[in-house]
Tab-separated table of C-alpha atoms and ligand atoms in Angstrom:
chain	number	residue	atom	x	y	z
A	218	MET	CA	97.277	75.206	123.724
A	219	LYS	CA	95.541	72.362	121.962
A	220	VAL	CA	93.605	70.072	124.301
A	221	MET	CA	92.042	66.678	123.635
A	222	VAL	CA	89.172	65.393	125.793
A	223	VAL	CA	88.628	61.618	125.744
A	224	GLY	CA	85.015	60.465	126.079
A	225	GLY	CA	81.608	61.465	124.865
A	226	GLY	CA	79.166	61.809	127.759
A	227	GLY	CA	77.780	64.584	129.933
A	228	ARG	CA	80.882	64.703	132.068
A	229	GLU	CA	82.999	65.198	128.961
A	230	HIS	CA	80.710	67.964	127.717
A	231	ALA	CA	81.147	69.718	131.074
A	232	LEU	CA	84.948	69.276	130.773
A	233	VAL	CA	84.971	70.732	127.254
A	234	TRP	CA	82.716	73.600	128.374
A	235	LYS	CA	85.028	74.395	131.278
A	236	LEU	CA	88.284	74.019	129.289
A	237	SER	CA	86.906	76.240	126.520
A	238	GLN	CA	86.704	79.094	129.069
A	239	SER	CA	90.434	78.996	129.672
A	240	PRO	CA	92.333	81.817	127.920
A	241	ARG	CA	95.192	79.310	127.495
A	242	VAL	CA	93.153	76.909	125.377
A	243	SER	CA	93.042	77.705	121.671
A	244	GLU	CA	91.567	74.512	120.322
A	245	ILE	CA	89.753	71.448	121.672
A	246	ILE	CA	89.423	68.039	120.076
A	247	ALA	CA	87.042	65.459	121.512
A	248	ALA	CA	87.258	61.722	120.903
A	249	PRO	CA	84.584	60.716	120.213
A	250	GLY	CA	82.479	63.585	121.698
A	251	ASN	CA	78.748	64.066	121.056
A	252	ALA	CA	76.438	66.539	119.314
A	253	GLY	CA	76.649	69.122	122.114
A	254	ILE	CA	80.399	68.871	122.409
A	255	ALA	CA	80.611	69.448	118.663
A	256	ARG	CA	79.511	73.039	119.257
A	257	GLN	CA	82.664	73.780	121.271
A	258	ALA	CA	85.160	71.237	119.960
A	259	GLU	CA	86.087	69.237	116.926
A	260	CYS	CA	84.750	65.727	117.375
A	261	VAL	CA	86.867	62.911	115.911
A	262	PRO	CA	85.346	59.420	115.722
A	263	VAL	CA	87.983	57.598	117.740
A	264	GLY	CA	86.613	55.472	120.615
A	265	ALA	CA	87.504	56.294	124.213
A	266	THR	CA	89.231	52.926	124.738
A	267	ASP	CA	91.113	52.891	121.422
A	268	ILE	CA	94.423	53.753	123.038
A	269	ARG	CA	96.463	53.337	119.866
A	270	GLY	CA	94.003	55.439	117.870
A	271	LEU	CA	94.069	58.148	120.524
A	272	LEU	CA	97.860	58.173	120.605
A	273	ASP	CA	97.979	58.544	116.841
A	274	LEU	CA	95.417	61.342	116.988
A	275	ALA	CA	97.313	63.207	119.711
A	276	ARG	CA	100.545	62.908	117.767
A	277	SER	CA	99.201	63.763	114.349
A	278	ARG	CA	97.287	66.774	115.655
A	279	ASP	CA	100.084	68.073	117.971
A	280	VAL	CA	97.851	67.868	121.033
A	281	ASP	CA	99.481	69.568	124.028
A	282	LEU	CA	97.337	68.031	126.727
A	283	THR	CA	94.903	65.106	126.877
A	284	PHE	CA	92.188	65.030	129.564
A	285	VAL	CA	90.625	61.598	130.098
A	286	GLY	CA	86.961	61.519	131.120
A	287	PRO	CA	85.964	57.872	131.664
A	288	GLU	CA	87.605	55.101	133.699
A	289	ALA	CA	87.970	52.326	131.138
A	290	PRO	CA	90.902	53.796	129.152
A	291	LEU	CA	92.696	54.639	132.402
A	292	VAL	CA	92.263	51.095	133.743
A	293	GLU	CA	93.619	49.843	130.409
A	294	GLY	CA	96.714	52.009	130.627
A	295	LEU	CA	96.061	55.060	128.455
A	296	ALA	CA	98.068	57.346	130.750
A	297	ASP	CA	101.028	54.955	130.769
A	298	ALA	CA	101.043	54.803	126.944
A	299	PHE	CA	100.870	58.593	126.665
A	300	HIS	CA	103.641	59.087	129.221
A	301	GLN	CA	105.852	56.629	127.329
A	302	ALA	CA	105.228	58.608	124.140
A	303	GLY	CA	106.226	61.821	125.960
A	304	LEU	CA	102.685	63.279	125.815
A	305	ARG	CA	101.026	65.207	128.611
A	306	VAL	CA	97.922	63.439	129.940
A	307	PHE	CA	95.599	64.082	132.879
A	308	GLY	CA	94.472	60.836	134.557
A	309	PRO	CA	96.162	58.203	136.702
A	310	VAL	CA	98.418	55.431	135.383
A	311	ARG	CA	97.144	51.880	135.148
A	312	ARG	CA	98.403	50.704	138.562
A	313	ALA	CA	96.729	53.671	140.233
A	314	ALA	CA	93.523	53.253	138.204
A	315	ALA	CA	93.224	49.752	139.670
A	316	LEU	CA	91.568	51.550	142.567
A	317	GLU	CA	88.468	51.566	140.374
A	318	GLY	CA	89.379	48.684	138.041
A	319	SER	CA	89.508	46.110	140.849
A	320	LYS	CA	87.258	46.406	143.878
A	321	ALA	CA	89.337	43.724	145.598
A	322	PHE	CA	92.488	45.818	145.102
A	323	ALA	CA	90.714	48.909	146.493
A	324	LYS	CA	89.392	47.008	149.523
A	325	ASP	CA	92.812	45.493	150.248
A	326	LEU	CA	94.464	48.903	150.023
A	327	MET	CA	91.896	50.317	152.426
A	328	SER	CA	92.530	47.418	154.860
A	329	ARG	CA	96.275	47.899	154.731
A	330	HIS	CA	96.006	51.601	155.433
A	331	GLY	CA	93.177	51.706	157.941
A	332	ILE	CA	90.712	53.515	155.664
A	333	PRO	CA	87.133	53.128	156.902
A	334	THR	CA	84.968	50.998	154.600
A	335	ALA	CA	82.401	48.203	154.844
A	336	ALA	CA	83.749	44.899	156.169
A	337	HIS	CA	84.299	42.550	153.235
A	338	ARG	CA	85.705	39.334	151.829
A	339	THR	CA	86.818	38.527	148.308
A	340	PHE	CA	86.067	35.181	146.585
A	341	GLU	CA	87.287	33.441	143.444
A	342	ASP	CA	85.041	30.472	144.013
A	343	ALA	CA	81.250	30.722	143.677
A	344	ASN	CA	80.541	27.956	146.246
A	345	ALA	CA	82.704	29.596	148.869
A	346	ALA	CA	80.974	32.916	148.154
A	347	ARG	CA	77.521	31.321	148.581
A	348	ASP	CA	78.520	29.612	151.828
A	349	TYR	CA	79.830	32.898	153.207
A	350	ILE	CA	76.578	34.677	152.321
A	351	ARG	CA	74.551	32.007	154.130
A	352	SER	CA	76.783	32.365	157.214
A	353	LEU	CA	76.176	36.093	157.527
A	354	ASP	CA	73.682	37.554	160.014
A	355	GLY	CA	72.645	40.659	158.164
A	356	PRO	CA	72.079	41.781	154.561
A	357	CYS	CA	75.024	42.125	152.264
A	358	VAL	CA	76.176	43.683	148.999
A	359	VAL	CA	77.634	41.611	146.169
A	360	LYS	CA	80.079	43.307	143.796
A	361	ALA	CA	81.779	42.084	140.642
A	362	ASP	CA	85.501	42.784	141.096
A	363	GLY	CA	86.103	44.470	137.741
A	364	LEU	CA	84.491	47.231	135.656
A	365	ALA	CA	80.825	46.614	134.919
A	366	ALA	CA	79.578	50.036	133.808
A	367	GLY	CA	78.026	50.693	137.202
A	368	LYS	CA	75.862	47.545	137.015
A	369	GLY	CA	78.067	45.079	138.903
A	370	VAL	CA	76.824	45.988	142.382
A	371	ILE	CA	73.810	44.212	143.859
A	372	VAL	CA	72.482	45.540	147.157
A	373	ALA	CA	70.684	42.418	148.368
A	374	ASP	CA	67.717	42.453	150.737
A	375	THR	CA	67.695	38.671	151.231
A	376	VAL	CA	70.129	35.755	151.234
A	377	GLU	CA	68.386	34.419	148.059
A	378	GLU	CA	68.974	37.677	146.226
A	379	ALA	CA	72.661	37.718	147.211
A	380	VAL	CA	73.129	34.105	146.132
A	381	ALA	CA	71.421	34.862	142.808
A	382	ALA	CA	73.799	37.797	142.348
A	383	VAL	CA	76.791	35.490	142.787
A	384	ASP	CA	75.332	33.163	140.109
A	385	GLU	CA	74.763	36.060	137.777
A	386	ILE	CA	78.286	37.432	138.193
A	387	MET	CA	80.415	34.303	138.593
A	388	VAL	CA	78.496	31.546	136.823
A	389	LYS	CA	76.517	33.283	134.085
A	390	ARG	CA	79.311	35.802	133.663
A	391	ALA	CA	76.922	38.708	133.149
A	392	PHE	CA	79.898	41.100	133.253
A	393	GLY	CA	82.506	38.832	131.619
A	394	THR	CA	85.907	38.657	133.274
A	395	ALA	CA	84.855	41.436	135.682
A	396	GLY	CA	83.213	38.491	137.493
A	397	ASP	CA	86.356	36.372	137.944
A	398	ARG	CA	86.149	37.474	141.563
A	399	VAL	CA	83.375	38.862	143.762
A	400	VAL	CA	83.622	41.120	146.776
A	401	ILE	CA	80.916	40.530	149.380
A	402	GLU	CA	80.534	43.288	151.882
A	403	GLU	CA	78.504	44.401	154.815
A	404	ARG	CA	75.527	46.523	153.875
A	405	LEU	CA	75.877	50.036	155.237
A	406	ALA	CA	73.069	52.492	155.929
A	407	GLY	CA	73.134	56.276	155.799
A	408	GLU	CA	73.151	59.105	153.286
A	409	GLU	CA	75.576	59.004	150.370
A	410	VAL	CA	77.913	61.768	149.301
A	411	SER	CA	80.741	62.031	146.755
A	412	VAL	CA	83.939	63.854	147.659
A	413	LEU	CA	86.370	64.289	144.798
A	414	ALA	CA	89.895	65.654	144.994
A	415	PHE	CA	92.684	66.646	142.662
A	416	THR	CA	95.975	65.092	143.634
A	417	ASP	CA	99.546	65.099	142.329
A	418	GLY	CA	100.394	62.061	144.437
A	419	GLU	CA	101.400	64.183	147.451
A	420	THR	CA	98.959	66.995	147.961
A	421	VAL	CA	95.219	66.328	148.094
A	422	LEU	CA	93.068	69.257	147.005
A	423	PRO	CA	89.406	68.409	147.657
A	424	LEU	CA	86.492	69.757	145.638
A	425	LEU	CA	83.108	70.730	147.078
A	426	PRO	CA	81.103	67.758	148.342
A	427	ALA	CA	78.460	66.599	145.861
A	428	GLN	CA	75.504	64.241	145.963
A	429	ASP	CA	74.476	61.923	143.170
A	430	HIS	CA	71.036	60.246	142.724
A	431	LYS	CA	71.732	56.729	141.491
A	432	ARG	CA	68.250	55.175	141.480
A	433	VAL	CA	66.076	55.826	138.459
A	434	PHE	CA	62.892	56.974	140.262
A	435	ASP	CA	61.963	59.615	142.808
A	436	GLY	CA	62.463	58.683	146.439
A	437	ASP	CA	65.501	56.549	145.533
A	438	ARG	CA	63.360	53.751	144.110
A	439	GLY	CA	63.987	51.490	141.113
A	440	PRO	CA	67.189	50.122	139.690
A	441	ASN	CA	70.569	51.861	139.830
A	442	THR	CA	71.594	54.067	136.917
A	443	GLY	CA	74.775	55.900	136.024
A	444	GLY	CA	73.283	58.858	137.965
A	445	MET	CA	70.040	60.789	137.430
A	446	GLY	CA	71.168	64.110	138.867
A	447	ALA	CA	73.593	65.752	141.238
A	448	TYR	CA	74.149	68.930	143.175
A	449	ALA	CA	76.918	70.666	145.049
A	450	PRO	CA	77.782	71.638	147.678
A	451	ALA	CA	75.957	68.892	149.626
A	452	PRO	CA	75.167	70.281	153.116
A	453	VAL	CA	74.861	66.791	154.586
A	454	CYS	CA	78.661	66.710	154.345
A	455	THR	CA	79.288	69.208	157.126
A	456	PRO	CA	82.713	70.841	157.524
A	457	GLN	CA	83.562	68.314	160.260
A	458	ILE	CA	82.609	65.331	158.093
A	459	TYR	CA	84.424	66.864	155.125
A	460	ASP	CA	87.617	67.199	157.151
A	461	ARG	CA	87.323	63.598	158.265
A	462	VAL	CA	86.866	62.445	154.668
A	463	VAL	CA	90.009	64.281	153.642
A	464	GLN	CA	92.096	63.180	156.621
A	465	GLU	CA	90.806	59.632	157.128
A	466	ILE	CA	90.097	58.655	153.531
A	467	LEU	CA	91.504	60.727	150.676
A	468	GLU	CA	94.913	61.557	152.141
A	469	PRO	CA	95.611	58.016	153.458
A	470	ALA	CA	94.602	56.523	150.074
A	471	VAL	CA	97.032	58.713	148.149
A	472	ARG	CA	99.738	58.264	150.767
A	473	GLY	CA	99.122	54.520	150.927
A	474	LEU	CA	99.537	54.156	147.192
A	475	ARG	CA	102.692	56.274	147.272
A	476	GLU	CA	104.168	54.109	150.014
A	477	GLU	CA	103.499	51.118	147.775
A	478	GLY	CA	105.336	52.763	144.885
A	479	ILE	CA	102.302	54.133	142.992
A	480	THR	CA	101.991	57.846	142.340
A	481	TYR	CA	98.373	58.862	141.801
A	482	ARG	CA	97.988	61.929	139.582
A	483	GLY	CA	94.514	63.003	138.577
A	484	VAL	CA	91.057	63.192	140.173
A	485	LEU	CA	90.274	60.742	142.956
A	486	TYR	CA	86.607	60.211	143.670
A	487	ALA	CA	85.455	58.784	146.985
A	488	GLY	CA	81.846	57.487	147.018
A	489	LEU	CA	80.911	57.522	150.693
A	490	MET	CA	78.223	56.416	153.074
A	491	LEU	CA	77.787	58.725	156.020
A	492	THR	CA	77.163	56.162	158.743
A	493	PRO	CA	76.597	56.758	162.482
A	494	ASP	CA	80.235	55.612	162.896
A	495	GLY	CA	81.517	58.214	160.441
A	496	PRO	CA	82.110	58.336	156.700
A	497	LYS	CA	82.933	54.999	155.067
A	498	VAL	CA	84.049	54.305	151.493
A	499	LEU	CA	81.593	52.561	149.145
A	500	GLU	CA	83.855	52.888	146.149
A	501	PHE	CA	86.778	54.745	144.698
A	502	ASN	CA	86.616	56.070	141.171
A	503	VAL	CA	89.645	57.370	139.287
A	504	ARG	CA	87.992	60.191	137.353
A	505	PHE	CA	85.277	62.845	137.645
A	506	GLY	CA	81.806	61.508	138.464
A	507	ASP	CA	79.048	61.744	135.917
A	508	PRO	CA	76.815	63.701	136.688
A	509	GLU	CA	78.784	65.153	139.636
A	510	ALA	CA	81.204	66.808	137.195
A	511	GLN	CA	78.409	68.969	135.785
A	512	PRO	CA	77.573	70.955	138.978
A	513	LEU	CA	81.162	70.868	140.229
A	514	LEU	CA	82.662	72.284	137.018
A	515	ALA	CA	79.825	74.800	136.753
A	516	LEU	CA	80.867	76.128	140.157
A	517	LEU	CA	84.651	75.909	139.798
A	518	GLU	CA	86.154	79.338	139.144
A	519	THR	CA	89.824	78.257	138.961
A	520	ASP	CA	91.122	77.655	135.421
A	521	LEU	CA	91.110	73.875	134.915
A	522	VAL	CA	94.282	74.137	132.836
A	523	ASP	CA	96.065	75.637	135.874
A	524	VAL	CA	94.904	72.732	138.003
A	525	VAL	CA	96.082	70.181	135.435
A	526	GLY	CA	99.506	71.876	135.140
A	527	ALA	CA	99.912	71.828	138.932
A	528	VAL	CA	98.950	68.125	139.099
A	529	LEU	CA	101.330	67.108	136.336
A	530	GLU	CA	104.214	69.165	137.699
A	531	ASN	CA	103.746	68.281	141.387
A	532	ARG	CA	102.863	71.866	142.276
A	533	LEU	CA	99.421	71.274	143.751
A	534	ALA	CA	100.611	72.389	147.221
A	535	ASP	CA	100.899	75.924	145.784
A	536	LEU	CA	97.372	76.004	144.379
A	537	SER	CA	94.002	76.640	145.992
A	538	LEU	CA	90.634	76.290	144.319
A	539	THR	CA	88.148	79.117	144.086
A	540	TRP	CA	84.445	78.567	143.700
A	541	ARG	CA	81.452	80.599	142.621
A	542	ALA	CA	79.257	81.453	145.600
A	543	GLY	CA	76.053	79.486	145.867
A	544	ALA	CA	75.122	76.077	144.557
A	545	ALA	CA	74.601	74.158	141.364
A	546	MET	CA	72.220	71.363	140.360
A	547	CYS	CA	72.104	69.082	137.341
A	548	VAL	CA	69.049	67.000	136.423
A	549	VAL	CA	69.519	64.234	133.839
A	550	LEU	CA	66.900	63.759	131.140
A	551	ALA	CA	66.833	60.053	130.217
A	552	SER	CA	65.440	57.937	127.387
A	553	GLY	CA	62.266	55.917	127.956
A	554	GLY	CA	63.187	52.536	129.412
A	555	TYR	CA	66.589	53.591	130.744
A	556	PRO	CA	68.418	51.991	132.637
A	557	GLY	CA	66.891	49.021	130.809
A	558	ALA	CA	66.535	48.769	127.047
A	559	TYR	CA	65.715	52.048	125.362
A	560	GLU	CA	65.241	53.369	121.866
A	561	LYS	CA	67.490	55.874	120.154
A	562	GLY	CA	66.900	58.422	117.411
A	563	ARG	CA	64.078	60.376	119.096
A	564	VAL	CA	64.021	64.045	118.000
A	565	ILE	CA	64.881	66.459	120.817
A	566	ARG	CA	62.941	69.726	120.975
A	567	GLY	CA	63.111	72.864	123.074
A	568	LEU	CA	66.836	73.077	123.669
A	569	ASN	CA	67.160	76.726	122.594
A	570	GLU	CA	64.262	77.750	124.816
A	571	ALA	CA	65.816	75.877	127.757
A	572	GLU	CA	69.196	77.549	127.218
A	573	LYS	CA	67.597	80.982	127.015
A	574	THR	CA	66.638	80.619	130.701
A	575	GLY	CA	70.351	80.758	131.546
A	576	ALA	CA	70.655	77.072	132.368
A	577	VAL	CA	73.488	75.138	130.737
A	578	VAL	CA	72.410	72.008	128.909
A	579	PHE	CA	75.200	69.448	128.819
A	580	HIS	CA	74.758	66.752	126.217
A	581	ALA	CA	75.346	63.086	127.072
A	582	GLY	CA	73.670	60.720	124.601
A	583	THR	CA	72.907	62.960	121.635
A	584	ALA	CA	73.667	62.861	117.945
A	585	GLU	CA	72.852	64.918	114.883
A	586	ARG	CA	70.823	63.273	112.119
A	587	ASP	CA	69.573	65.030	108.999
A	588	GLY	CA	70.232	68.380	110.694
A	589	LYS	CA	68.167	67.402	113.729
A	590	LEU	CA	69.294	66.708	117.248
A	591	VAL	CA	68.305	63.157	118.299
A	592	THR	CA	68.742	60.902	121.303
A	593	ALA	CA	71.655	58.482	121.107
A	594	GLY	CA	72.010	57.068	124.643
A	595	GLY	CA	70.249	56.298	127.906
A	596	ARG	CA	71.217	59.506	129.632
A	597	VAL	CA	70.539	62.186	127.026
A	598	LEU	CA	70.999	65.642	128.569
A	599	GLY	CA	72.090	67.154	131.884
A	600	VAL	CA	70.278	70.434	132.578
A	601	THR	CA	72.419	72.439	134.972
A	602	ALA	CA	71.792	75.691	136.806
A	603	VAL	CA	73.813	77.789	139.258
A	604	ALA	CA	72.298	80.207	141.749
A	605	ALA	CA	73.031	81.912	145.074
A	606	GLU	CA	70.812	79.414	146.860
A	607	LEU	CA	70.419	75.703	146.159
A	608	SER	CA	66.619	76.069	146.091
A	609	GLU	CA	66.910	78.618	143.302
A	610	ALA	CA	69.383	76.474	141.309
A	611	VAL	CA	66.890	73.583	141.587
A	612	ARG	CA	63.987	75.799	140.468
A	613	ARG	CA	65.921	77.089	137.475
A	614	ALA	CA	67.183	73.683	136.367
A	615	TYR	CA	63.651	72.260	136.460
A	616	GLN	CA	62.188	75.291	134.709
A	617	ALA	CA	64.642	74.711	131.858
A	618	ALA	CA	64.135	70.905	131.872
A	619	GLU	CA	60.374	71.391	131.466
A	620	LEU	CA	60.982	73.179	128.157
A	621	ILE	CA	62.756	70.180	126.633
A	622	ASP	CA	60.925	67.265	125.140
A	623	PHE	CA	61.544	64.008	123.316
A	624	GLU	CA	59.431	60.917	123.109
A	625	GLY	CA	59.758	58.729	126.208
A	626	MET	CA	61.756	61.368	128.156
A	627	HIS	CA	61.812	60.954	131.913
A	628	PHE	CA	63.673	62.571	134.755
A	629	ARG	CA	63.622	62.648	138.534
A	630	ARG	CA	61.692	65.483	140.120
A	631	ASP	CA	63.401	65.284	143.512
A	632	ILE	CA	67.065	66.078	142.799
A	633	ALA	CA	68.482	67.833	145.933
A	634	ARG	CA	65.236	67.403	147.837
A	635	LYS	CA	67.060	65.824	150.755
A	636	ALA	CA	69.244	68.884	151.105
A	637	LEU	CA	66.303	71.259	150.817
A	638	GLN	CA	64.310	69.371	153.439
A	639	ASN	CA	67.242	69.402	155.848
A	640	CYS	CA	67.711	73.177	155.571
B	970	AMP	P1	79.461	51.305	144.005
B	970	AMP	O1	79.514	51.211	142.527
B	970	AMP	O2	80.385	50.375	144.709
B	970	AMP	O3	79.455	52.675	144.558
B	970	AMP	O4	77.940	50.827	144.357
B	970	AMP	C1	76.854	51.425	143.723
B	970	AMP	C2	75.796	51.774	144.771
B	970	AMP	O5	75.465	50.610	145.550
B	970	AMP	C3	76.284	52.784	145.780
B	970	AMP	O6	76.113	54.083	145.352
B	970	AMP	C4	75.377	52.477	146.958
B	970	AMP	O7	74.109	53.067	146.799
B	970	AMP	C5	75.249	50.975	146.871
B	970	AMP	N1	76.253	50.326	147.730
B	970	AMP	C6	77.494	49.932	147.433
B	970	AMP	N2	78.127	49.400	148.464
B	970	AMP	C7	77.248	49.405	149.491
B	970	AMP	C8	77.301	48.978	150.875
B	970	AMP	N3	78.375	48.373	151.388
B	970	AMP	N4	76.217	49.167	151.619
B	970	AMP	C9	75.102	49.743	151.131
B	970	AMP	N5	74.987	50.186	149.853
B	970	AMP	C10	76.049	50.020	149.033
B	971	LIG	N1	77.949	59.293	139.369
B	971	LIG	C1	78.632	58.110	139.738
B	971	LIG	C2	79.841	57.852	138.973
B	971	LIG	O1	80.279	58.662	138.157
B	971	LIG	O2	80.457	56.816	139.189
């Protein structure tokens, strides 16, 4: 079967790597892909949100299945367009993808179906939002309603900061129309965990719990990023908490959508805060996490093509997932300056040596120039290792990461430390 993967980051490299192991996959096309993906797939320069271009590509190349990595094309209706054209596609339709595309929609759905989340209010008027912030007792979080590439969330320590965030989002329009509305919510405390699940709209098949590291510096300091590293399974999500997440959050979300006439088919990602009152939703995403996909797919034994078939044909109830024993960790190597402004085109060295250690190096922002591998994004590589014990996976991933070098490179040294300290 010929498969197309939409996107060009570390998550998409992990998807291509996993799909290429399926005996049912004969050829993979990536749009647009990256320099690492180009080793396992044919990269075609069609952008991930160019829905018409992707449709043409899928048709002209007789693609049997399209797997969508990022959220933007799903929110814009890629799955709907492919379904209309009679093409098989993995990823939710536009109305279901609104779970990530509109935080107000997600919050309202959670309210309607009793899904635990931070208390919130939605505003279309900046003055009303500011007044509300001033009326609150405690600290709050200000969120642009729409997609803002992970930057539209401001966790405010003071009233002034929260008010400034409203100005940034609604008045200065830092995120364009994503700031037509803001969601202001109660600030929760606790440890974060990501629980993802495959669903065909009826059955919810959860993956291992994973933990991301969103802040740029060690000790969860500095600004938020797309994610500086992740590991799975995350022991902080005990079997009891995991069951609650499935029963109180993932299943009611899928059921709630279905009751409202929306069938969710794809991966549903719940970003959670483990509070003293139980797990609460911080956000829903409608696709694999990046970098959570890297350790999760490194551990998944089940053929991803089988999972996709079961999701698209409503057969997920008959499937169970099998996992490699042990744990996996992925550390992201980032460009100097990231998540702020950074330079591209830095030559990357040491990749072969790193891969010889047995670690898998997933490419995110890389390109090939004059026969050399160079940086082409903020998050450049995701060095991933699997081992029987998490501590060993961490040791191996860092051992491989130390062999790689490019000017300005930085990475967190404490990925999974919380889990190792709690052991
Ligand atoms: P989101 O994109 O909504 O997941 O927000 C990005 C990050 O902001 C999360 O991973 C949390 O670290 C933080 N965050 C979001 N909502 C809250 C909240 N209600 N309370 C505390 N932190 C939050
Ligand atoms: N790692 C967070 C995300 O993919 O949204």
